[in-house]
């Protein structure tokens, strides 16, 4: 076992992040940060004090390949239930 | 009314037996071998995550340490720890000798 972390299974990483601010990457170019209150085996999440970041990529018509503008929309929510199947990645951002 | 005995059936082609199953080199053995090693995890979206594989479970949920996120070959994010939900995983590649 890795001595640097007492993690036996991936969900331990989530369990250790309860009551912490986590970063969540979602399908559809969306990201969340919020305080993690609860989760389950589907990775359904309950977050509070949430900021959602939505990346809207717009390909410029007739522009060369790779030339695109990214619009970023943000919104805040007090309390949020996240359905697990939309989750790609969860990270406790404090230790980056 | 001849007592015509039917012709004997043609000899049955005996196909060689399949090779015996081997446990050495099974996918599970590979995954056990890469825990604690540097890996590349590619998601179905094409995004790569490079980091040290802490552990994984039967759903292929993955815990990574010292994770770097690569989109189109450039680093777009770094995470100290990262949980990747297994349904997004396309493959796990060893990034150092086992």
PDB file of N, CA and C in Angstrom, chain B residues 7-96:
ATOM      1  N   UNK B   7     -23.475 -46.408 -45.526  1.00  0.00           N
ATOM      2  CA  UNK B   7     -22.024 -46.228 -45.465  1.00  0.00           C
ATOM      3  C   UNK B   7     -21.619 -45.694 -44.099  1.00  0.00           C
ATOM      4  N   UNK B   8     -20.456 -46.102 -43.665  1.00  0.00           N
ATOM      5  CA  UNK B   8     -20.022 -45.610 -42.349  1.00  0.00           C
ATOM      6  C   UNK B   8     -19.886 -44.096 -42.363  1.00  0.00           C
ATOM      7  N   UNK B   9     -20.215 -43.447 -41.269  1.00  0.00           N
ATOM      8  CA  UNK B   9     -20.095 -41.977 -41.237  1.00  0.00           C
ATOM      9  C   UNK B   9     -18.657 -41.564 -41.421  1.00  0.00           C
ATOM     10  N   UNK B  10     -18.477 -40.421 -42.080  1.00  0.00           N
ATOM     11  CA  UNK B  10     -17.091 -39.970 -42.265  1.00  0.00           C
ATOM     12  C   UNK B  10     -16.436 -39.688 -40.917  1.00  0.00           C
ATOM     13  N   UNK B  11     -15.141 -39.876 -40.874  1.00  0.00           N
ATOM     14  CA  UNK B  11     -14.477 -39.622 -39.590  1.00  0.00           C
ATOM     15  C   UNK B  11     -14.656 -38.179 -39.148  1.00  0.00           C
ATOM     16  N   UNK B  12     -14.921 -38.054 -37.883  1.00  0.00           N
ATOM     17  CA  UNK B  12     -15.152 -36.706 -37.328  1.00  0.00           C
ATOM     18  C   UNK B  12     -13.821 -35.967 -37.242  1.00  0.00           C
ATOM     19  N   UNK B  13     -13.841 -34.758 -37.761  1.00  0.00           N
ATOM     20  CA  UNK B  13     -12.631 -33.931 -37.655  1.00  0.00           C
ATOM     21  C   UNK B  13     -12.439 -33.520 -36.193  1.00  0.00           C
ATOM     22  N   UNK B  14     -11.326 -33.926 -35.649  1.00  0.00           N
ATOM     23  CA  UNK B  14     -11.044 -33.543 -34.264  1.00  0.00           C
ATOM     24  C   UNK B  14     -10.253 -32.243 -34.286  1.00  0.00           C
ATOM     25  N   UNK B  15     -10.906 -31.178 -33.791  1.00  0.00           N
ATOM     26  CA  UNK B  15     -10.192 -29.905 -33.740  1.00  0.00           C
ATOM     27  C   UNK B  15      -9.299 -29.889 -32.501  1.00  0.00           C
ATOM     28  N   UNK B  16      -8.157 -29.238 -32.619  1.00  0.00           N
ATOM     29  CA  UNK B  16      -7.263 -29.212 -31.460  1.00  0.00           C
ATOM     30  C   UNK B  16      -7.941 -28.495 -30.294  1.00  0.00           C
ATOM     31  N   UNK B  17      -7.681 -28.931 -29.086  1.00  0.00           N
ATOM     32  CA  UNK B  17      -8.315 -28.273 -27.937  1.00  0.00           C
ATOM     33  C   UNK B  17      -7.820 -26.835 -27.814  1.00  0.00           C
ATOM     34  N   UNK B  18      -8.662 -25.946 -27.276  1.00  0.00           N
ATOM     35  CA  UNK B  18      -8.206 -24.558 -27.092  1.00  0.00           C
ATOM     36  C   UNK B  18      -7.060 -24.520 -26.091  1.00  0.00           C
ATOM     37  N   UNK B  19      -6.212 -23.519 -26.231  1.00  0.00           N
ATOM     38  CA  UNK B  19      -5.095 -23.445 -25.294  1.00  0.00           C
ATOM     39  C   UNK B  19      -5.614 -23.289 -23.869  1.00  0.00           C
ATOM     40  N   UNK B  20      -4.917 -23.866 -22.916  1.00  0.00           N
ATOM     41  CA  UNK B  20      -5.403 -23.770 -21.542  1.00  0.00           C
ATOM     42  C   UNK B  20      -5.416 -22.320 -21.083  1.00  0.00           C
ATOM     43  N   UNK B  21      -6.418 -21.938 -20.304  1.00  0.00           N
ATOM     44  CA  UNK B  21      -6.464 -20.546 -19.840  1.00  0.00           C
ATOM     45  C   UNK B  21      -5.292 -20.250 -18.910  1.00  0.00           C
ATOM     46  N   UNK B  22      -4.750 -19.085 -19.090  1.00  0.00           N
ATOM     47  CA  UNK B  22      -3.645 -18.687 -18.219  1.00  0.00           C
ATOM     48  C   UNK B  22      -4.084 -17.483 -17.403  1.00  0.00           C
ATOM     49  N   UNK B  23      -3.711 -17.460 -16.158  1.00  0.00           N
ATOM     50  CA  UNK B  23      -4.029 -16.313 -15.312  1.00  0.00           C
ATOM     51  C   UNK B  23      -2.952 -15.247 -15.404  1.00  0.00           C
ATOM     52  N   UNK B  24      -1.744 -15.686 -15.734  1.00  0.00           N
ATOM     53  CA  UNK B  24      -0.666 -14.705 -15.868  1.00  0.00           C
ATOM     54  C   UNK B  24      -0.988 -13.788 -17.028  1.00  0.00           C
ATOM     55  N   UNK B  25      -0.920 -12.483 -16.788  1.00  0.00           N
ATOM     56  CA  UNK B  25      -1.173 -11.533 -17.851  1.00  0.00           C
ATOM     57  C   UNK B  25      -2.631 -11.243 -18.087  1.00  0.00           C
ATOM     58  N   UNK B  26      -3.492 -11.556 -17.136  1.00  0.00           N
ATOM     59  CA  UNK B  26      -4.900 -11.186 -17.284  1.00  0.00           C
ATOM     60  C   UNK B  26      -5.056  -9.685 -17.042  1.00  0.00           C
ATOM     61  N   UNK B  27      -6.160  -9.099 -17.530  1.00  0.00           N
ATOM     62  CA  UNK B  27      -6.371  -7.672 -17.275  1.00  0.00           C
ATOM     63  C   UNK B  27      -6.295  -7.312 -15.795  1.00  0.00           C
ATOM     64  N   UNK B  28      -6.830  -8.184 -14.954  1.00  0.00           N
ATOM     65  CA  UNK B  28      -6.781  -7.893 -13.512  1.00  0.00           C
ATOM     66  C   UNK B  28      -5.347  -7.847 -13.011  1.00  0.00           C
ATOM     67  N   UNK B  29      -4.525  -8.775 -13.505  1.00  0.00           N
ATOM     68  CA  UNK B  29      -3.118  -8.777 -13.089  1.00  0.00           C
ATOM     69  C   UNK B  29      -2.427  -7.490 -13.518  1.00  0.00           C
ATOM     70  N   UNK B  30      -2.757  -7.030 -14.714  1.00  0.00           N
ATOM     71  CA  UNK B  30      -2.174  -5.770 -15.186  1.00  0.00           C
ATOM     72  C   UNK B  30      -2.544  -4.629 -14.241  1.00  0.00           C
ATOM     73  N   UNK B  31      -3.846  -4.573 -13.910  1.00  0.00           N
ATOM     74  CA  UNK B  31      -4.297  -3.456 -13.065  1.00  0.00           C
ATOM     75  C   UNK B  31      -3.649  -3.520 -11.687  1.00  0.00           C
ATOM     76  N   UNK B  32      -3.528  -4.742 -11.133  1.00  0.00           N
ATOM     77  CA  UNK B  32      -2.845  -4.868  -9.841  1.00  0.00           C
ATOM     78  C   UNK B  32      -1.405  -4.386  -9.951  1.00  0.00           C
ATOM     79  N   UNK B  33      -0.806  -4.665 -11.109  1.00  0.00           N
ATOM     80  CA  UNK B  33       0.596  -4.306 -11.291  1.00  0.00           C
ATOM     81  C   UNK B  33       0.848  -2.819 -11.428  1.00  0.00           C
ATOM     82  N   UNK B  34      -0.132  -2.060 -11.919  1.00  0.00           N
ATOM     83  CA  UNK B  34       0.113  -0.636 -12.158  1.00  0.00           C
ATOM     84  C   UNK B  34      -0.282   0.250 -10.970  1.00  0.00           C
ATOM     85  N   UNK B  35      -0.912  -0.338  -9.943  1.00  0.00           N
ATOM     86  CA  UNK B  35      -1.245   0.476  -8.761  1.00  0.00           C
ATOM     87  C   UNK B  35       0.049   0.985  -8.135  1.00  0.00           C
ATOM     88  N   UNK B  36       0.096   2.264  -7.888  1.00  0.00           N
ATOM     89  CA  UNK B  36       1.306   2.883  -7.349  1.00  0.00           C
ATOM     90  C   UNK B  36       2.273   3.372  -8.419  1.00  0.00           C
ATOM     91  N   UNK B  37       1.971   3.076  -9.682  1.00  0.00           N
ATOM     92  CA  UNK B  37       2.850   3.477 -10.790  1.00  0.00           C
ATOM     93  C   UNK B  37       2.251   4.689 -11.524  1.00  0.00           C
ATOM     94  N   UNK B  38       3.088   5.312 -12.354  1.00  0.00           N
ATOM     95  CA  UNK B  38       2.588   6.402 -13.195  1.00  0.00           C
ATOM     96  C   UNK B  38       1.800   5.803 -14.354  1.00  0.00           C
ATOM     97  N   UNK B  39       0.636   6.389 -14.606  1.00  0.00           N
ATOM     98  CA  UNK B  39      -0.235   5.879 -15.663  1.00  0.00           C
ATOM     99  C   UNK B  39      -0.778   7.048 -16.480  1.00  0.00           C
ATOM    100  N   UNK B  40      -1.279   6.690 -17.654  1.00  0.00           N
ATOM    101  CA  UNK B  40      -2.084   7.614 -18.450  1.00  0.00           C
ATOM    102  C   UNK B  40      -3.483   7.031 -18.504  1.00  0.00           C
ATOM    103  N   UNK B  41      -4.465   7.817 -18.090  1.00  0.00           N
ATOM    104  CA  UNK B  41      -5.860   7.403 -18.185  1.00  0.00           C
ATOM    105  C   UNK B  41      -6.502   8.225 -19.289  1.00  0.00           C
ATOM    106  N   UNK B  42      -6.987   7.568 -20.313  1.00  0.00           N
ATOM    107  CA  UNK B  42      -7.692   8.302 -21.375  1.00  0.00           C
ATOM    108  C   UNK B  42      -9.189   8.096 -21.206  1.00  0.00           C
ATOM    109  N   UNK B  43      -9.918   9.178 -21.274  1.00  0.00           N
ATOM    110  CA  UNK B  43     -11.376   9.125 -21.206  1.00  0.00           C
ATOM    111  C   UNK B  43     -11.947   9.027 -22.612  1.00  0.00           C
ATOM    112  N   UNK B  44     -13.208   8.626 -22.699  1.00  0.00           N
ATOM    113  CA  UNK B  44     -13.849   8.503 -24.014  1.00  0.00           C
ATOM    114  C   UNK B  44     -13.921   9.857 -24.711  1.00  0.00           C
ATOM    115  N   UNK B  45     -13.883  10.940 -23.938  1.00  0.00           N
ATOM    116  CA  UNK B  45     -13.900  12.280 -24.537  1.00  0.00           C
ATOM    117  C   UNK B  45     -12.577  12.628 -25.195  1.00  0.00           C
ATOM    118  N   UNK B  46     -11.522  11.814 -24.976  1.00  0.00           N
ATOM    119  CA  UNK B  46     -10.214  12.100 -25.546  1.00  0.00           C
ATOM    120  C   UNK B  46      -9.280  12.814 -24.596  1.00  0.00           C
ATOM    121  N   UNK B  47      -9.787  13.226 -23.439  1.00  0.00           N
ATOM    122  CA  UNK B  47      -8.942  13.896 -22.449  1.00  0.00           C
ATOM    123  C   UNK B  47      -8.064  12.848 -21.759  1.00  0.00           C
ATOM    124  N   UNK B  48      -6.787  13.207 -21.546  1.00  0.00           N
ATOM    125  CA  UNK B  48      -5.855  12.317 -20.856  1.00  0.00           C
ATOM    126  C   UNK B  48      -5.585  12.825 -19.451  1.00  0.00           C
ATOM    127  N   UNK B  49      -5.431  11.912 -18.510  1.00  0.00           N
ATOM    128  CA  UNK B  49      -4.980  12.244 -17.169  1.00  0.00           C
ATOM    129  C   UNK B  49      -3.713  11.443 -16.885  1.00  0.00           C
ATOM    130  N   UNK B  50      -2.625  12.167 -16.568  1.00  0.00           N
ATOM    131  CA  UNK B  50      -1.373  11.515 -16.217  1.00  0.00           C
ATOM    132  C   UNK B  50      -1.149  11.705 -14.730  1.00  0.00           C
ATOM    133  N   UNK B  51      -0.838  10.612 -14.044  1.00  0.00           N
ATOM    134  CA  UNK B  51      -0.596  10.711 -12.617  1.00  0.00           C
ATOM    135  C   UNK B  51      -0.235   9.358 -12.045  1.00  0.00           C
ATOM    136  N   UNK B  52      -0.115   9.331 -10.714  1.00  0.00           N
ATOM    137  CA  UNK B  52       0.199   8.091 -10.016  1.00  0.00           C
ATOM    138  C   UNK B  52      -1.120   7.444  -9.611  1.00  0.00           C
ATOM    139  N   UNK B  53      -1.293   6.195  -9.999  1.00  0.00           N
ATOM    140  CA  UNK B  53      -2.540   5.479  -9.719  1.00  0.00           C
ATOM    141  C   UNK B  53      -2.567   5.065  -8.249  1.00  0.00           C
ATOM    142  N   UNK B  54      -3.446   5.703  -7.469  1.00  0.00           N
ATOM    143  CA  UNK B  54      -3.560   5.331  -6.052  1.00  0.00           C
ATOM    144  C   UNK B  54      -4.298   4.013  -5.905  1.00  0.00           C
ATOM    145  N   UNK B  55      -5.455   3.919  -6.531  1.00  0.00           N
ATOM    146  CA  UNK B  55      -6.246   2.700  -6.449  1.00  0.00           C
ATOM    147  C   UNK B  55      -7.384   2.780  -7.450  1.00  0.00           C
ATOM    148  N   UNK B  56      -8.054   1.642  -7.615  1.00  0.00           N
ATOM    149  CA  UNK B  56      -9.230   1.612  -8.471  1.00  0.00           C
ATOM    150  C   UNK B  56     -10.154   0.517  -7.980  1.00  0.00           C
ATOM    151  N   UNK B  57     -11.406   0.537  -8.439  1.00  0.00           N
ATOM    152  CA  UNK B  57     -12.380  -0.447  -7.973  1.00  0.00           C
ATOM    153  C   UNK B  57     -13.013  -1.155  -9.171  1.00  0.00           C
ATOM    154  N   UNK B  58     -14.001  -1.989  -8.867  1.00  0.00           N
ATOM    155  CA  UNK B  58     -14.611  -2.821  -9.889  1.00  0.00           C
ATOM    156  C   UNK B  58     -15.363  -2.051 -10.955  1.00  0.00           C
ATOM    157  N   UNK B  59     -15.773  -0.824 -10.661  1.00  0.00           N
ATOM    158  CA  UNK B  59     -16.415   0.018 -11.670  1.00  0.00           C
ATOM    159  C   UNK B  59     -15.382   0.736 -12.524  1.00  0.00           C
ATOM    160  N   UNK B  60     -14.100   0.524 -12.201  1.00  0.00           N
ATOM    161  CA  UNK B  60     -12.992   1.250 -12.812  1.00  0.00           C
ATOM    162  C   UNK B  60     -13.007   2.736 -12.428  1.00  0.00           C
ATOM    163  N   UNK B  61     -13.680   3.045 -11.321  1.00  0.00           N
ATOM    164  CA  UNK B  61     -13.448   4.340 -10.690  1.00  0.00           C
ATOM    165  C   UNK B  61     -11.976   4.385 -10.307  1.00  0.00           C
ATOM    166  N   UNK B  62     -11.354   5.550 -10.449  1.00  0.00           N
ATOM    167  CA  UNK B  62      -9.909   5.654 -10.304  1.00  0.00           C
ATOM    168  C   UNK B  62      -9.565   6.802  -9.365  1.00  0.00           C
ATOM    169  N   UNK B  63      -8.616   6.567  -8.463  1.00  0.00           N
ATOM    170  CA  UNK B  63      -8.035   7.641  -7.665  1.00  0.00           C
ATOM    171  C   UNK B  63      -6.617   7.872  -8.165  1.00  0.00           C
ATOM    172  N   UNK B  64      -6.325   9.113  -8.568  1.00  0.00           N
ATOM    173  CA  UNK B  64      -5.003   9.480  -9.079  1.00  0.00           C
ATOM    174  C   UNK B  64      -4.376  10.530  -8.174  1.00  0.00           C
ATOM    175  N   UNK B  65      -3.067  10.498  -8.063  1.00  0.00           N
ATOM    176  CA  UNK B  65      -2.304  11.534  -7.359  1.00  0.00           C
ATOM    177  C   UNK B  65      -1.438  12.273  -8.372  1.00  0.00           C
ATOM    178  N   UNK B  66      -1.083  13.505  -8.028  1.00  0.00           N
ATOM    179  CA  UNK B  66      -0.196  14.334  -8.865  1.00  0.00           C
ATOM    180  C   UNK B  66      -0.687  14.323 -10.313  1.00  0.00           C
ATOM    181  N   UNK B  67      -1.963  14.627 -10.454  1.00  0.00           N
ATOM    182  CA  UNK B  67      -2.616  14.449 -11.749  1.00  0.00           C
ATOM    183  C   UNK B  67      -2.450  15.681 -12.635  1.00  0.00           C
ATOM    184  N   UNK B  68      -2.131  15.427 -13.890  1.00  0.00           N
ATOM    185  CA  UNK B  68      -2.108  16.473 -14.909  1.00  0.00           C
ATOM    186  C   UNK B  68      -3.137  16.120 -15.964  1.00  0.00           C
ATOM    187  N   UNK B  69      -3.952  17.117 -16.305  1.00  0.00           N
ATOM    188  CA  UNK B  69      -4.981  16.925 -17.322  1.00  0.00           C
ATOM    189  C   UNK B  69      -4.457  17.438 -18.660  1.00  0.00           C
ATOM    190  N   UNK B  70      -4.518  16.615 -19.687  1.00  0.00           N
ATOM    191  CA  UNK B  70      -4.039  16.987 -21.021  1.00  0.00           C
ATOM    192  C   UNK B  70      -5.211  17.007 -21.988  1.00  0.00           C
ATOM    193  N   UNK B  71      -5.370  18.153 -22.667  1.00  0.00           N
ATOM    194  CA  UNK B  71      -6.324  18.246 -23.771  1.00  0.00           C
ATOM    195  C   UNK B  71      -5.528  18.632 -25.012  1.00  0.00           C
ATOM    196  N   UNK B  72      -5.613  17.827 -26.039  1.00  0.00           N
ATOM    197  CA  UNK B  72      -4.845  18.038 -27.275  1.00  0.00           C
ATOM    198  C   UNK B  72      -3.346  18.154 -26.982  1.00  0.00           C
ATOM    199  N   UNK B  73      -2.857  17.386 -26.016  1.00  0.00           N
ATOM    200  CA  UNK B  73      -1.425  17.326 -25.750  1.00  0.00           C
ATOM    201  C   UNK B  73      -0.877  18.439 -24.880  1.00  0.00           C
ATOM    202  N   UNK B  74      -1.712  19.382 -24.427  1.00  0.00           N
ATOM    203  CA  UNK B  74      -1.221  20.442 -23.560  1.00  0.00           C
ATOM    204  C   UNK B  74      -1.894  20.354 -22.197  1.00  0.00           C
ATOM    205  N   UNK B  75      -1.121  20.710 -21.159  1.00  0.00           N
ATOM    206  CA  UNK B  75      -1.651  20.630 -19.797  1.00  0.00           C
ATOM    207  C   UNK B  75      -2.713  21.708 -19.616  1.00  0.00           C
ATOM    208  N   UNK B  76      -3.874  21.302 -19.166  1.00  0.00           N
ATOM    209  CA  UNK B  76      -4.957  22.259 -18.945  1.00  0.00           C
ATOM    210  C   UNK B  76      -5.327  22.387 -17.476  1.00  0.00           C
ATOM    211  N   UNK B  77      -4.874  21.463 -16.645  1.00  0.00           N
ATOM    212  CA  UNK B  77      -5.202  21.509 -15.235  1.00  0.00           C
ATOM    213  C   UNK B  77      -4.282  20.575 -14.457  1.00  0.00           C
ATOM    214  N   UNK B  78      -4.112  20.876 -13.173  1.00  0.00           N
ATOM    215  CA  UNK B  78      -3.376  19.971 -12.277  1.00  0.00           C
ATOM    216  C   UNK B  78      -4.199  19.759 -11.016  1.00  0.00           C
ATOM    217  N   UNK B  79      -4.208  18.551 -10.544  1.00  0.00           N
ATOM    218  CA  UNK B  79      -4.928  18.219  -9.320  1.00  0.00           C
ATOM    219  C   UNK B  79      -3.998  17.414  -8.415  1.00  0.00           C
ATOM    220  N   UNK B  80      -4.020  17.743  -7.125  1.00  0.00           N
ATOM    221  CA  UNK B  80      -3.257  16.926  -6.175  1.00  0.00           C
ATOM    222  C   UNK B  80      -3.816  15.523  -6.103  1.00  0.00           C
ATOM    223  N   UNK B  81      -5.107  15.428  -5.965  1.00  0.00           N
ATOM    224  CA  UNK B  81      -5.815  14.153  -5.995  1.00  0.00           C
ATOM    225  C   UNK B  81      -6.985  14.298  -6.939  1.00  0.00           C
ATOM    226  N   UNK B  82      -7.343  13.200  -7.548  1.00  0.00           N
ATOM    227  CA  UNK B  82      -8.494  13.241  -8.445  1.00  0.00           C
ATOM    228  C   UNK B  82      -9.206  11.899  -8.417  1.00  0.00           C
ATOM    229  N   UNK B  83     -10.525  11.976  -8.335  1.00  0.00           N
ATOM    230  CA  UNK B  83     -11.383  10.798  -8.471  1.00  0.00           C
ATOM    231  C   UNK B  83     -11.984  10.859  -9.854  1.00  0.00           C
ATOM    232  N   UNK B  84     -11.801   9.796 -10.647  1.00  0.00           N
ATOM    233  CA  UNK B  84     -12.385   9.735 -11.989  1.00  0.00           C
ATOM    234  C   UNK B  84     -13.469   8.665 -11.986  1.00  0.00           C
ATOM    235  N   UNK B  85     -14.682   9.055 -12.392  1.00  0.00           N
ATOM    236  CA  UNK B  85     -15.793   8.094 -12.415  1.00  0.00           C
ATOM    237  C   UNK B  85     -15.555   7.097 -13.553  1.00  0.00           C
ATOM    238  N   UNK B  86     -15.692   5.808 -13.215  1.00  0.00           N
ATOM    239  CA  UNK B  86     -15.241   4.744 -14.103  1.00  0.00           C
ATOM    240  C   UNK B  86     -15.889   4.706 -15.465  1.00  0.00           C
ATOM    241  N   UNK B  87     -17.127   5.153 -15.574  1.00  0.00           N
ATOM    242  CA  UNK B  87     -17.819   5.033 -16.859  1.00  0.00           C
ATOM    243  C   UNK B  87     -17.170   5.890 -17.950  1.00  0.00           C
ATOM    244  N   UNK B  88     -16.358   6.874 -17.560  1.00  0.00           N
ATOM    245  CA  UNK B  88     -15.715   7.751 -18.539  1.00  0.00           C
ATOM    246  C   UNK B  88     -14.405   7.189 -19.080  1.00  0.00           C
ATOM    247  N   UNK B  89     -13.909   6.089 -18.487  1.00  0.00           N
ATOM    248  CA  UNK B  89     -12.563   5.605 -18.800  1.00  0.00           C
ATOM    249  C   UNK B  89     -12.561   4.818 -20.107  1.00  0.00           C
ATOM    250  N   UNK B  90     -11.638   5.194 -21.005  1.00  0.00           N
ATOM    251  CA  UNK B  90     -11.434   4.422 -22.242  1.00  0.00           C
ATOM    252  C   UNK B  90     -10.319   3.404 -22.030  1.00  0.00           C
ATOM    253  N   UNK B  91      -9.154   3.869 -21.539  1.00  0.00           N
ATOM    254  CA  UNK B  91      -8.094   2.920 -21.221  1.00  0.00           C
ATOM    255  C   UNK B  91      -7.185   3.464 -20.131  1.00  0.00           C
ATOM    256  N   UNK B  92      -6.403   2.542 -19.559  1.00  0.00           N
ATOM    257  CA  UNK B  92      -5.368   2.886 -18.583  1.00  0.00           C
ATOM    258  C   UNK B  92      -4.064   2.350 -19.144  1.00  0.00           C
ATOM    259  N   UNK B  93      -3.096   3.227 -19.301  1.00  0.00           N
ATOM    260  CA  UNK B  93      -1.829   2.844 -19.909  1.00  0.00           C
ATOM    261  C   UNK B  93      -0.705   3.049 -18.901  1.00  0.00           C
ATOM    262  N   UNK B  94       0.183   2.065 -18.788  1.00  0.00           N
ATOM    263  CA  UNK B  94       1.333   2.220 -17.901  1.00  0.00           C
ATOM    264  C   UNK B  94       2.293   3.224 -18.517  1.00  0.00           C
ATOM    265  N   UNK B  95       2.721   4.211 -17.723  1.00  0.00           N
ATOM    266  CA  UNK B  95       3.616   5.252 -18.229  1.00  0.00           C
ATOM    267  C   UNK B  95       5.033   5.070 -17.708  1.00  0.00           C
ATOM    268  N   UNK B  96       5.309   3.935 -17.060  1.00  0.00           N
ATOM    269  CA  UNK B  96       6.673   3.602 -16.623  1.00  0.00           C
ATOM    270  C   UNK B  96       6.784   2.082 -16.645  1.00  0.00           C
TER     271      UNK B  96
END
